[in-house]
Coordinates of C-alpha atoms in Angstrom, one line a residue:
M1 CA 112.5 218.2 93.6
L2 CA 113.0 222.0 95.0
Q3 CA 115.4 222.4 97.6
S4 CA 114.8 224.8 100.5
P5 CA 116.5 228.4 100.3
G6 CA 119.5 228.4 101.7
A7 CA 119.6 231.9 102.8
P8 CA 116.4 233.6 102.9
A9 CA 115.8 237.0 102.9
D10 CA 114.6 238.9 106.2
N11 CA 111.0 239.9 104.9
T12 CA 109.7 239.6 108.6
G13 CA 106.9 242.4 109.1
N14 CA 106.7 243.9 105.6
A15 CA 102.8 243.3 105.8
L16 CA 102.5 244.7 109.0
A17 CA 104.7 247.7 107.9
F18 CA 102.4 248.3 104.5
E19 CA 99.3 248.0 106.9
S20 CA 100.9 251.0 108.7
R21 CA 102.0 253.1 105.5
A22 CA 98.4 252.7 104.5
R23 CA 96.8 253.8 107.4
M24 CA 99.3 256.6 107.7
A25 CA 98.1 257.2 103.7
S26 CA 94.7 257.0 104.6
T27 CA 94.6 259.7 107.1
P28 CA 92.4 262.4 105.6
R29 CA 94.0 266.0 104.9
P30 CA 91.1 268.4 104.2
H31 CA 92.0 271.8 102.7
A32 CA 95.3 271.0 102.5
H33 CA 95.9 273.1 99.5
L34 CA 93.9 276.3 100.9
R35 CA 96.2 275.5 104.4
F36 CA 99.5 275.4 102.5
A37 CA 98.3 278.4 99.8
I38 CA 98.0 280.8 103.3
L39 CA 101.2 279.6 105.0
S40 CA 103.3 279.8 102.2
F41 CA 101.8 283.3 101.2
V42 CA 102.4 284.8 104.7
L43 CA 106.3 283.2 104.5
V44 CA 106.8 284.5 101.3
A45 CA 105.4 288.3 102.1
L46 CA 107.5 288.1 105.1
L47 CA 110.9 287.5 103.3
A48 CA 109.7 289.7 100.7
G49 CA 109.1 292.6 103.3
G50 CA 112.2 291.7 105.1
L51 CA 114.2 291.9 101.7
V52 CA 112.9 295.0 100.6
A53 CA 113.8 296.6 103.6
L54 CA 117.1 295.5 103.1
L55 CA 117.3 296.7 99.5
R56 CA 116.0 300.4 100.5
A57 CA 118.3 300.6 103.2
D58 CA 121.4 299.1 101.1
A59 CA 120.1 301.7 97.9
E60 CA 119.7 304.7 100.1
A61 CA 123.4 304.5 101.4
S62 CA 125.1 303.8 98.2
L63 CA 123.1 306.8 96.3
T64 CA 123.8 309.1 99.1
S65 CA 127.4 308.4 99.1
G66 CA 127.5 308.3 95.2
A67 CA 126.1 311.5 95.1
E68 CA 128.9 312.6 97.7
R69 CA 131.5 311.4 95.1
A70 CA 130.0 313.4 92.6
T71 CA 129.8 316.3 94.2
L72 CA 133.2 316.3 95.7
G73 CA 134.6 315.4 92.1
L74 CA 132.4 318.0 90.2
V75 CA 132.6 320.9 92.4
G76 CA 134.6 320.4 95.7
E77 CA 137.9 319.6 94.5
P78 CA 137.9 322.4 91.4
A79 CA 136.5 324.9 94.2
V80 CA 139.6 324.0 96.5
A81 CA 141.9 324.2 93.5
A82 CA 140.2 327.7 92.6
L83 CA 140.7 328.7 96.1
G84 CA 144.4 328.1 96.6
G85 CA 145.6 328.4 99.9
N86 CA 143.7 331.9 100.6
A87 CA 140.6 330.8 101.6
G88 CA 141.6 330.5 105.1
N89 CA 143.2 334.0 105.5
E90 CA 140.2 336.8 106.7
S91 CA 141.8 339.2 104.6
A92 CA 141.4 337.7 101.7
V93 CA 137.5 337.3 101.7
T94 CA 136.6 339.0 98.6
S95 CA 138.9 337.5 96.5
T96 CA 137.7 334.2 97.6
A97 CA 134.0 334.8 97.2
N98 CA 135.0 335.3 94.1
S99 CA 136.6 332.8 93.4
L100 CA 133.4 330.8 94.8
A101 CA 131.5 331.9 92.1
P102 CA 131.7 330.5 89.2
F103 CA 130.8 326.9 91.0
V104 CA 127.2 328.3 92.4
G105 CA 124.0 327.6 90.0
G106 CA 122.2 324.6 88.8
S107 CA 121.9 321.9 91.5
V108 CA 124.7 323.7 93.3
L109 CA 122.8 326.2 96.2
A110 CA 125.7 327.5 97.9
L111 CA 129.1 326.9 99.0
R112 CA 130.9 328.0 102.1
V113 CA 134.5 328.1 103.5
W114 CA 134.6 327.4 107.2
N115 CA 137.6 327.9 109.7
D116 CA 138.2 326.8 113.0
S117 CA 136.8 330.5 114.1
G118 CA 133.6 330.0 111.7
L119 CA 132.2 330.9 108.4
V120 CA 134.7 332.8 106.2
T121 CA 132.5 333.5 103.5
G122 CA 129.9 331.9 101.5
R123 CA 128.3 332.7 98.1
G124 CA 124.7 331.3 97.1
A125 CA 121.6 330.3 98.7
D126 CA 121.0 331.0 102.5
V127 CA 121.3 328.1 104.3
A128 CA 121.1 327.7 107.9
I129 CA 124.4 328.3 109.2
T130 CA 125.8 324.6 110.8
Q131 CA 129.5 324.4 112.2
P132 CA 131.2 321.4 110.1
S133 CA 131.7 318.4 113.2
G134 CA 134.0 316.3 111.0
A135 CA 130.9 314.2 109.2
S136 CA 131.7 314.5 105.4
R137 CA 128.0 315.2 104.8
A138 CA 124.4 316.6 106.0
R139 CA 121.2 317.4 105.4
L140 CA 120.4 320.8 105.8
E141 CA 117.5 323.4 105.1
T142 CA 117.6 326.6 103.3
A143 CA 115.4 329.5 104.9
D144 CA 112.6 328.6 102.2
G145 CA 112.4 325.4 103.8
T146 CA 114.4 323.6 100.8
D147 CA 116.3 320.5 101.4
V148 CA 119.8 320.6 101.0
F149 CA 122.4 317.8 100.9
A150 CA 125.5 319.4 102.4
V151 CA 129.0 317.8 101.5
Y152 CA 132.3 318.8 103.3
L153 CA 136.2 318.7 102.0
Y154 CA 138.2 319.0 104.8
Q155 CA 141.4 320.8 103.8
P156 CA 144.4 322.6 106.3
N157 CA 143.8 325.4 106.8
Y158 CA 139.8 325.2 106.3
T159 CA 136.7 323.3 105.3
L160 CA 134.7 323.6 102.3
E161 CA 131.0 323.4 102.1
V162 CA 129.1 322.2 98.7
D163 CA 125.4 322.5 99.2
R164 CA 123.2 320.9 96.5
A165 CA 119.1 320.5 96.2
A166 CA 118.8 317.4 98.2
A167 CA 115.3 316.5 95.8
P168 CA 117.2 315.2 92.6
I169 CA 119.1 313.0 94.6
D170 CA 115.9 311.9 96.8
N171 CA 113.9 311.4 93.4
T172 CA 116.9 308.8 91.8
I173 CA 117.2 307.2 95.2
D174 CA 113.1 306.7 95.8
S175 CA 113.4 305.8 91.8
V176 CA 115.8 303.1 92.4
Q177 CA 114.1 301.4 95.7
A178 CA 110.7 301.5 93.9
G179 CA 112.3 299.1 91.1
E180 CA 114.1 297.1 93.3
A181 CA 110.7 296.9 95.6
R182 CA 109.0 295.9 92.4
D183 CA 111.7 293.3 91.1
V184 CA 111.2 291.6 95.2
V185 CA 107.2 291.5 94.8
L186 CA 107.6 289.9 90.8
L187 CA 110.0 287.5 92.3
A188 CA 108.1 286.6 95.4
L189 CA 104.7 286.0 93.3
L190 CA 107.2 283.9 91.2
A191 CA 108.4 282.0 94.5
F192 CA 104.8 281.7 95.8
A193 CA 103.6 280.3 92.5
C194 CA 106.5 278.2 92.1
L195 CA 105.6 276.4 95.9
Q196 CA 102.0 276.1 94.8
G197 CA 103.1 274.1 91.8
V198 CA 105.6 271.8 93.7
F199 CA 102.9 271.5 96.5
W200 CA 100.2 270.9 93.9
L201 CA 102.5 268.0 92.2
S202 CA 103.1 266.5 95.5
M203 CA 99.8 266.6 96.5
R204 CA 99.1 264.9 93.5
R205 CA 101.9 262.5 93.9
W206 CA 100.5 261.6 97.6
A207 CA 97.0 261.5 96.3
G208 CA 98.1 259.0 93.7
E209 CA 99.9 256.6 96.4
H210 CA 97.2 256.9 98.9
R211 CA 94.8 255.7 96.4
R212 CA 97.5 253.0 95.5
L213 CA 97.9 252.2 99.4
E214 CA 94.5 252.5 100.3
Y215 CA 93.6 250.0 97.5
M216 CA 96.5 247.5 98.3
Y217 CA 95.4 247.6 102.1
T218 CA 91.6 247.4 101.1
R219 CA 93.0 244.1 99.1
G220 CA 94.8 242.6 101.6
Q221 CA 92.5 243.0 104.4
E222 CA 89.8 241.0 102.0
I223 CA 92.2 238.5 101.0
R224 CA 93.6 237.9 104.7
A225 CA 89.8 237.9 105.7
S226 CA 89.0 234.8 103.7
L227 CA 89.5 231.3 105.3
D228 CA 89.1 228.9 101.8
I229 CA 92.1 228.5 100.0
D230 CA 90.8 228.6 96.6
D231 CA 89.2 232.2 97.2
V232 CA 92.6 233.5 98.2
V233 CA 94.2 232.0 95.1
G234 CA 91.7 233.4 92.9
Q235 CA 92.2 236.7 94.5
V236 CA 95.9 236.7 94.6
T237 CA 96.1 235.8 90.6
R238 CA 93.5 238.0 89.8
D239 CA 94.9 241.1 92.0
A240 CA 98.3 240.5 90.8
A241 CA 97.7 240.8 86.9
K242 CA 95.5 244.1 87.8
L243 CA 98.4 245.4 89.9
G244 CA 101.0 244.6 87.5
E245 CA 99.3 245.6 84.7
A246 CA 99.6 242.2 83.2
Q247 CA 96.9 240.1 81.2
F248 CA 97.9 237.1 83.0
G249 CA 98.6 235.6 87.0
I250 CA 100.0 232.4 88.3
L251 CA 100.0 231.3 91.5
A252 CA 102.4 228.3 92.4
L253 CA 102.7 226.6 96.4
Y254 CA 105.5 225.1 97.7
D255 CA 105.3 221.9 99.5
P256 CA 107.7 221.8 102.3
E257 CA 107.4 218.1 102.9
T258 CA 108.1 217.0 99.2
G259 CA 110.1 220.1 97.9
D260 CA 107.5 220.4 94.6
L261 CA 105.6 223.2 93.2
L262 CA 102.0 222.6 93.3
L263 CA 100.1 225.1 90.5
R264 CA 97.0 226.5 92.6
G265 CA 95.4 228.9 90.3
T266 CA 95.6 231.0 86.9
H267 CA 93.6 234.2 86.1
D268 CA 93.3 235.9 82.6
L269 CA 92.2 239.5 83.3
T270 CA 91.1 240.0 79.8
L271 CA 88.4 237.0 79.9
G272 CA 87.8 237.4 83.7
A273 CA 88.4 233.6 84.2
T274 CA 89.9 232.0 87.1
Q275 CA 91.3 228.4 87.0
E276 CA 91.7 226.4 89.8
H277 CA 94.6 223.7 89.8
Q278 CA 96.0 221.0 91.8
R279 CA 99.4 219.7 89.9
P280 CA 103.0 220.0 90.2
I281 CA 104.7 222.9 88.1
D282 CA 108.4 222.8 87.2
E283 CA 108.8 226.3 85.5
W284 CA 112.2 227.3 86.3
Y285 CA 111.3 231.1 86.8
L286 CA 109.0 230.1 89.6
R287 CA 111.4 227.5 90.9
R288 CA 114.2 230.2 91.0
A289 CA 111.9 233.1 92.6
V290 CA 111.2 230.5 95.3
A291 CA 114.7 229.1 95.7
T292 CA 116.2 232.4 96.2
Q293 CA 113.5 234.3 97.2
S294 CA 114.2 237.0 94.8
I295 CA 112.1 238.2 91.9
I296 CA 112.8 237.0 88.8
I297 CA 112.1 239.1 85.5
A298 CA 112.3 236.9 82.2
T299 CA 111.2 236.5 78.6
Q300 CA 109.2 233.3 77.7
P301 CA 107.5 232.0 74.2
A302 CA 104.0 232.3 74.7
S303 CA 103.5 228.5 74.0
Q304 CA 104.5 227.9 77.1
F305 CA 101.6 229.3 79.0
E306 CA 99.2 228.4 76.6
P307 CA 98.5 224.6 79.0
L308 CA 97.9 226.9 82.0
F309 CA 95.2 228.7 80.8
P310 CA 91.4 228.5 78.8
P311 CA 91.7 227.8 75.5
E312 CA 90.2 231.4 74.8
S313 CA 93.5 233.4 76.2
D314 CA 95.1 234.9 73.4
F315 CA 98.5 233.9 73.5
S316 CA 101.3 234.6 70.4
G317 CA 104.8 235.5 70.3
Q318 CA 107.0 236.1 73.2
M319 CA 105.5 237.2 76.9
H320 CA 107.3 238.7 79.7
V321 CA 107.3 237.3 83.1
A322 CA 107.6 238.8 86.4
T323 CA 107.7 236.5 89.5
V324 CA 107.5 237.3 92.9
P325 CA 108.1 235.2 96.0
L326 CA 105.7 234.7 98.6
A327 CA 108.1 234.3 101.3
Q328 CA 108.6 236.0 105.0
R329 CA 112.0 235.3 106.5
D330 CA 112.5 231.3 106.9
R331 CA 108.9 230.1 105.8
V332 CA 108.7 230.2 102.0
V333 CA 104.8 229.6 100.9
G334 CA 105.3 229.8 96.8
A335 CA 105.5 232.2 93.9
V336 CA 103.2 234.3 91.9
A337 CA 103.7 235.4 88.3
V338 CA 102.6 238.4 86.4
I339 CA 102.6 237.6 82.3
R340 CA 101.7 240.0 79.3
P341 CA 103.3 240.2 75.9
V342 CA 106.2 241.9 74.6
S343 CA 104.5 244.4 72.6
A344 CA 103.3 245.8 76.2
G345 CA 106.6 246.7 77.1
S346 CA 108.8 245.6 80.0
F347 CA 107.4 245.6 83.8
G348 CA 108.5 248.6 85.6
A349 CA 109.7 249.2 89.0
S350 CA 106.3 250.5 90.2
E351 CA 104.4 247.2 88.7
V352 CA 106.8 244.9 90.4
R353 CA 106.9 246.7 93.8
A354 CA 103.0 247.1 93.7
V355 CA 103.1 242.6 92.8
Q356 CA 105.5 242.5 95.5
E357 CA 103.6 244.3 98.0
L358 CA 100.4 241.9 97.5
A359 CA 102.5 239.0 97.7
D360 CA 103.9 240.0 100.8
Q361 CA 100.3 240.4 102.7
A362 CA 99.4 237.4 100.6
V363 CA 101.8 235.2 102.6
M364 CA 99.7 235.5 105.9
A365 CA 96.8 234.7 103.9
V366 CA 98.1 231.8 101.8
E367 CA 99.4 230.3 105.2
Q368 CA 96.0 231.1 107.3
A369 CA 93.7 229.3 104.5
Q370 CA 96.4 226.2 104.4
L371 CA 95.8 225.8 108.2
F372 CA 92.5 226.2 108.0
A373 CA 92.2 223.6 105.5
K374 CA 94.1 221.3 107.6
V375 CA 92.2 221.8 111.0
R376 CA 88.7 221.5 108.9
S377 CA 90.3 218.3 107.7
Y378 CA 91.1 217.5 111.0
A379 CA 87.9 218.1 111.9
S380 CA 86.1 216.0 109.6
E381 CA 88.4 213.1 110.7
L382 CA 87.6 213.8 114.4
E383 CA 83.9 214.0 113.2
T384 CA 84.1 210.8 111.7
S385 CA 85.6 209.1 114.8
Y386 CA 82.7 211.2 116.7
D387 CA 80.4 209.5 115.1
T388 CA 82.1 206.0 114.8
T389 CA 82.2 206.0 119.1
L390 CA 78.0 207.2 118.9
K391 CA 77.5 203.5 116.2
V392 CA 79.5 202.2 118.9
L393 CA 77.4 203.2 121.5
M394 CA 74.2 202.4 120.0
A395 CA 75.8 199.1 118.8
A396 CA 76.4 198.4 122.2
L397 CA 72.5 199.3 123.6
D398 CA 71.1 197.5 120.9
T399 CA 73.2 194.4 121.7
K400 CA 71.8 194.8 125.6
D401 CA 67.9 195.9 124.5
D402 CA 67.0 195.1 120.7
A403 CA 63.6 196.0 121.7
T404 CA 64.4 199.7 121.4
E405 CA 65.8 199.4 117.4
G406 CA 64.5 202.1 115.4
H407 CA 63.5 204.1 118.4
C408 CA 66.5 206.4 119.2
E409 CA 66.9 207.4 115.3
R410 CA 63.2 208.5 115.3
V411 CA 63.2 210.2 118.4
A412 CA 66.4 211.9 117.4
K413 CA 65.1 213.4 114.1
L414 CA 62.0 214.6 115.6
T415 CA 63.5 215.9 118.5
V416 CA 66.1 218.4 115.9
H417 CA 62.6 219.2 114.0
L418 CA 60.9 220.5 117.3
A419 CA 64.1 222.3 118.4
R420 CA 64.4 224.1 115.2
Q421 CA 60.9 224.5 115.3
M422 CA 61.4 226.5 118.7
G423 CA 64.3 228.7 117.6
M424 CA 67.6 226.8 118.6
T425 CA 70.4 227.1 116.9
D426 CA 72.2 225.0 114.8
A427 CA 75.1 224.3 117.0
A428 CA 72.8 223.2 119.7
L429 CA 71.1 220.7 117.3
V430 CA 74.2 218.5 117.1
D431 CA 74.5 218.2 121.0
L432 CA 70.5 217.6 121.5
E433 CA 70.8 215.1 118.5
R434 CA 73.3 213.2 120.0
G435 CA 71.8 213.3 123.4
A436 CA 68.8 212.0 121.9
L437 CA 70.6 209.4 119.8
L438 CA 71.8 207.9 123.5
H439 CA 69.2 208.6 125.8
D440 CA 69.2 205.1 126.7
V441 CA 72.3 204.2 126.8
G442 CA 72.3 204.1 131.0
K443 CA 70.6 201.0 130.2
I444 CA 73.5 198.8 129.6
G445 CA 74.2 199.3 133.2
V446 CA 70.9 197.9 134.1
P447 CA 70.8 194.0 135.1
D448 CA 69.2 191.8 131.7
E449 CA 66.7 190.3 134.6
V450 CA 65.4 193.6 135.2
L451 CA 65.4 195.0 131.3
H452 CA 63.9 192.2 130.4
K453 CA 61.6 190.8 133.0
P454 CA 58.0 190.2 131.2
K455 CA 56.1 191.2 135.0
D456 CA 55.8 193.7 137.2
L457 CA 58.9 195.3 138.9
N458 CA 59.6 194.9 142.3
E459 CA 60.8 198.0 144.8
M460 CA 64.3 196.9 144.2
E461 CA 64.3 196.3 140.8
W462 CA 62.2 199.8 140.0
E463 CA 65.2 201.8 141.9
A464 CA 67.5 199.9 139.6
M465 CA 65.3 201.5 136.6
R466 CA 65.5 204.8 138.1
K467 CA 69.3 204.9 138.1
H468 CA 70.0 204.6 134.4
P469 CA 70.0 208.5 133.6
L470 CA 72.7 208.5 136.2
L471 CA 74.7 205.3 134.9
A472 CA 74.5 207.3 131.5
G473 CA 75.6 210.4 132.9
V474 CA 78.8 208.5 134.3
M475 CA 79.7 206.7 131.2
V476 CA 78.8 209.7 128.8
G477 CA 80.7 212.5 131.1
K478 CA 83.8 210.7 130.5
V479 CA 83.6 211.5 127.1
G480 CA 84.7 214.9 126.4
F481 CA 82.6 215.8 122.9
L482 CA 79.2 214.2 124.4
E483 CA 79.6 216.6 127.5
G484 CA 76.4 218.8 125.3
A485 CA 74.5 215.4 125.3
L486 CA 74.1 215.1 128.8
P487 CA 71.0 217.1 129.8
I488 CA 69.0 214.9 128.0
L489 CA 70.7 211.4 129.1
L490 CA 70.3 213.0 132.7
Y491 CA 66.9 214.5 132.7
H492 CA 64.7 213.4 130.0
H493 CA 62.6 211.2 133.1
E494 CA 62.0 214.5 135.0
R495 CA 58.2 215.8 135.0
Y496 CA 57.7 219.2 134.3
D497 CA 55.4 218.9 137.8
G498 CA 58.4 217.7 139.9
G499 CA 57.4 214.4 139.9
G500 CA 60.0 212.7 137.9
Y501 CA 63.0 210.9 138.5
P502 CA 66.5 210.8 139.4
F503 CA 66.5 214.4 140.8
G504 CA 62.8 215.8 140.8
L505 CA 63.4 218.6 139.1
A506 CA 60.5 221.0 138.0
E507 CA 59.7 223.3 135.4
D508 CA 63.1 225.8 134.3
R509 CA 65.2 223.9 136.3
I510 CA 64.8 221.1 134.2
P511 CA 67.1 221.8 131.0
V512 CA 65.1 223.0 127.6
D513 CA 66.5 219.7 125.7
A514 CA 65.4 217.5 128.3
R515 CA 62.0 219.5 128.4
I516 CA 61.8 218.9 124.5
F517 CA 63.0 215.2 124.6
S518 CA 60.4 214.3 127.4
V519 CA 57.7 215.4 124.7
V520 CA 59.0 213.7 121.3
D521 CA 60.0 210.4 123.6
S522 CA 56.6 210.2 124.7
Y523 CA 54.6 210.8 121.4
D524 CA 57.0 207.8 120.1
A525 CA 56.1 205.3 122.8
M526 CA 52.9 206.1 122.7
T527 CA 52.5 205.1 118.8
S528 CA 54.6 202.0 119.3
D529 CA 53.0 198.7 120.2
R530 CA 53.3 197.5 123.7
P531 CA 52.9 193.7 125.0
Y532 CA 50.0 195.3 127.3
R533 CA 48.7 197.6 125.0
N534 CA 48.2 198.8 120.9
A535 CA 49.7 201.7 119.6
M536 CA 47.9 205.4 119.9
T537 CA 46.8 206.8 117.0
H538 CA 48.6 210.3 116.3
E539 CA 45.6 212.4 117.4
E540 CA 44.9 209.9 120.7
A541 CA 49.1 210.6 121.1
M542 CA 48.1 214.4 120.9
L543 CA 45.2 214.6 122.9
E544 CA 47.1 212.6 125.8
I545 CA 50.3 215.3 125.4
R546 CA 47.7 217.9 125.7
A547 CA 46.1 216.3 128.9
N548 CA 49.5 216.4 130.5
S549 CA 51.0 219.7 129.4
G550 CA 51.9 221.7 132.6
T551 CA 52.0 218.0 134.7
Q552 CA 54.6 215.9 133.3
F553 CA 55.4 218.4 129.9
D554 CA 56.2 221.9 129.4
P555 CA 53.3 223.9 128.1
A556 CA 55.4 226.1 125.5
V557 CA 56.8 222.7 124.3
V558 CA 53.7 221.4 123.7
D559 CA 52.7 224.3 122.0
A560 CA 55.1 224.2 119.6
F561 CA 55.1 220.3 119.3
E562 CA 51.4 220.9 118.1
R563 CA 52.2 223.5 115.4
L564 CA 55.0 221.4 114.0
M565 CA 52.6 218.5 113.5
E566 CA 50.4 220.6 111.8
S567 CA 53.0 222.1 109.4
K568 CA 54.7 218.9 108.6
P569 CA 52.1 216.1 108.6
H570 CA 55.0 213.5 107.5
L571 CA 56.4 213.5 110.5
Q572 CA 53.4 212.5 112.2
A573 CA 53.4 208.6 113.1
H574 CA 50.7 206.6 110.5
T575 CA 51.8 203.3 111.5
P576 CA 52.5 201.8 114.9
H577 CA 56.2 201.2 116.0
P578 CA 56.9 197.5 116.9
I579 CA 58.3 196.9 120.0
S580 CA 59.8 193.2 120.9
G581 CA 57.2 191.1 123.0
D582 CA 57.6 191.0 126.7
H583 CA 58.9 194.0 127.1
I584 CA 58.7 197.0 129.5
D585 CA 59.5 200.5 128.4
H586 CA 60.9 202.4 131.3
D587 CA 59.6 205.3 128.8
E588 CA 56.5 205.0 130.1
P589 CA 55.8 205.5 134.0
A590 CA 57.1 202.0 135.5
R591 CA 54.6 199.5 137.1
R592 CA 54.8 199.4 140.9
P593 CA 54.3 196.0 142.3
N594 CA 50.5 195.5 142.4
E595 CA 49.6 198.1 139.9
E596 CA 47.1 197.0 137.8
E597 CA 48.1 196.3 134.3
P598 CA 47.0 198.6 131.6
A599 CA 44.3 197.7 129.4
A600 CA 45.6 196.4 126.2

């Protein structure tokens, strides 16, 4: 016997968690690619723009500093060496100018010498005079509007100003900045493309997961919607084989009372064949999966599975088996196993996970189906006990008055036909039939001397007879499952015009069950022999019923009864129903004292 697990894993809520993920995954996301493309383009463009601005500023600063250093190295320092210490002496202006002349030319537009008093001398282009302010470089302009790049070299007695054409420097800066901007744009485009690729792959993966979850959720809903255990077993074995990409599926259920595993179903996906089973199974991988509540993956000989499947199933060599328990917390339901040939490869993590998610949902479905099967079994037993109760009551009634033998069954059958003709539901027909079968049960409380009196009833005896519907209500009202039968028992002697008993109800105040039964009961009484008259023919009884439509009977019921008899002639009374001698039938108006006896 399989022992109950000692330390079960906590899987409570797995099915609910799966449903939550499935609902989230099934949320529609229209135009997600377009929205992400726009958003990512704006983001990349902003980042690229900021990076270009930073690189332009850095390139300008770096190249300007480079131009300054180059100017000082190539012109400024050699000029200072040529000037020596005389440049600041105004008396040496001529020699100073001659010293600067060799350095002016090419990109060097001018050289000027400044001291504290101002410009000492200059050589070259006419540049707007700007007193050095301590800056190492400056942007100036010649008289003809040419941009000048001025570099200052400070000495103890003077400051040397070197003026170069700014255009070559600016061209170099523009060229470098353009190259860097081009590189940034290319990098941005590459980043944008990479983002789209990553997003597309992610969306593709999400879409695949969405389809899987949606399928699993739909299958779980369909499985849980079934209340038939065989149907649930068939769905679980088939879906397990499909989701696990296997060829075969097995479902075994755990019986906590005996500790046994019962094989309930197998499915061959290739053949599309599901087989139902109801026998113990002792395979170790199923037992271990249930006992440990863990996934068991093993390899078994193909011959081990052949008895479980149809003869047409293809088995050969070795088979991979993945077994997943059907369990939640301390509840062990069973195990599902998927099987495929070794040639198909081992079970992957995604395949096992899919079977496990199916198993998590199947737990509730299997328990629900098992519970429904038990309830149905209990209901069947209860229905049997109901029938037994009815038989006891009818036996008591037959013992009390054997004159009614066969009458109750006849009127019950005909009442059901008429009620169905009038569109009553099957559920209502059950109570209607029970009421028809027991309509005379109140006679048990009528004294025998009144019930079997062969002659007229006196006033007191008539009152005793009129109480039998109330006696029936008192008796049956204590039996819960017969509560729906009370309308017929209490009101089947009421008349449509209000002249009946025991309450004198009229028209719609009389329950429809009783109005239907009243027509059928009278028809059966009229087509039965009486000690004081012979039975009427079917035609005579129908004429009598039509004549009393609107007085004793509901006209709508009479119309329906006529249509029923026309459409189903086999229900008509073709031979008289026998009633024992010296019997007074209270289903016809009871004769008061001194009333004439009807003609035979």
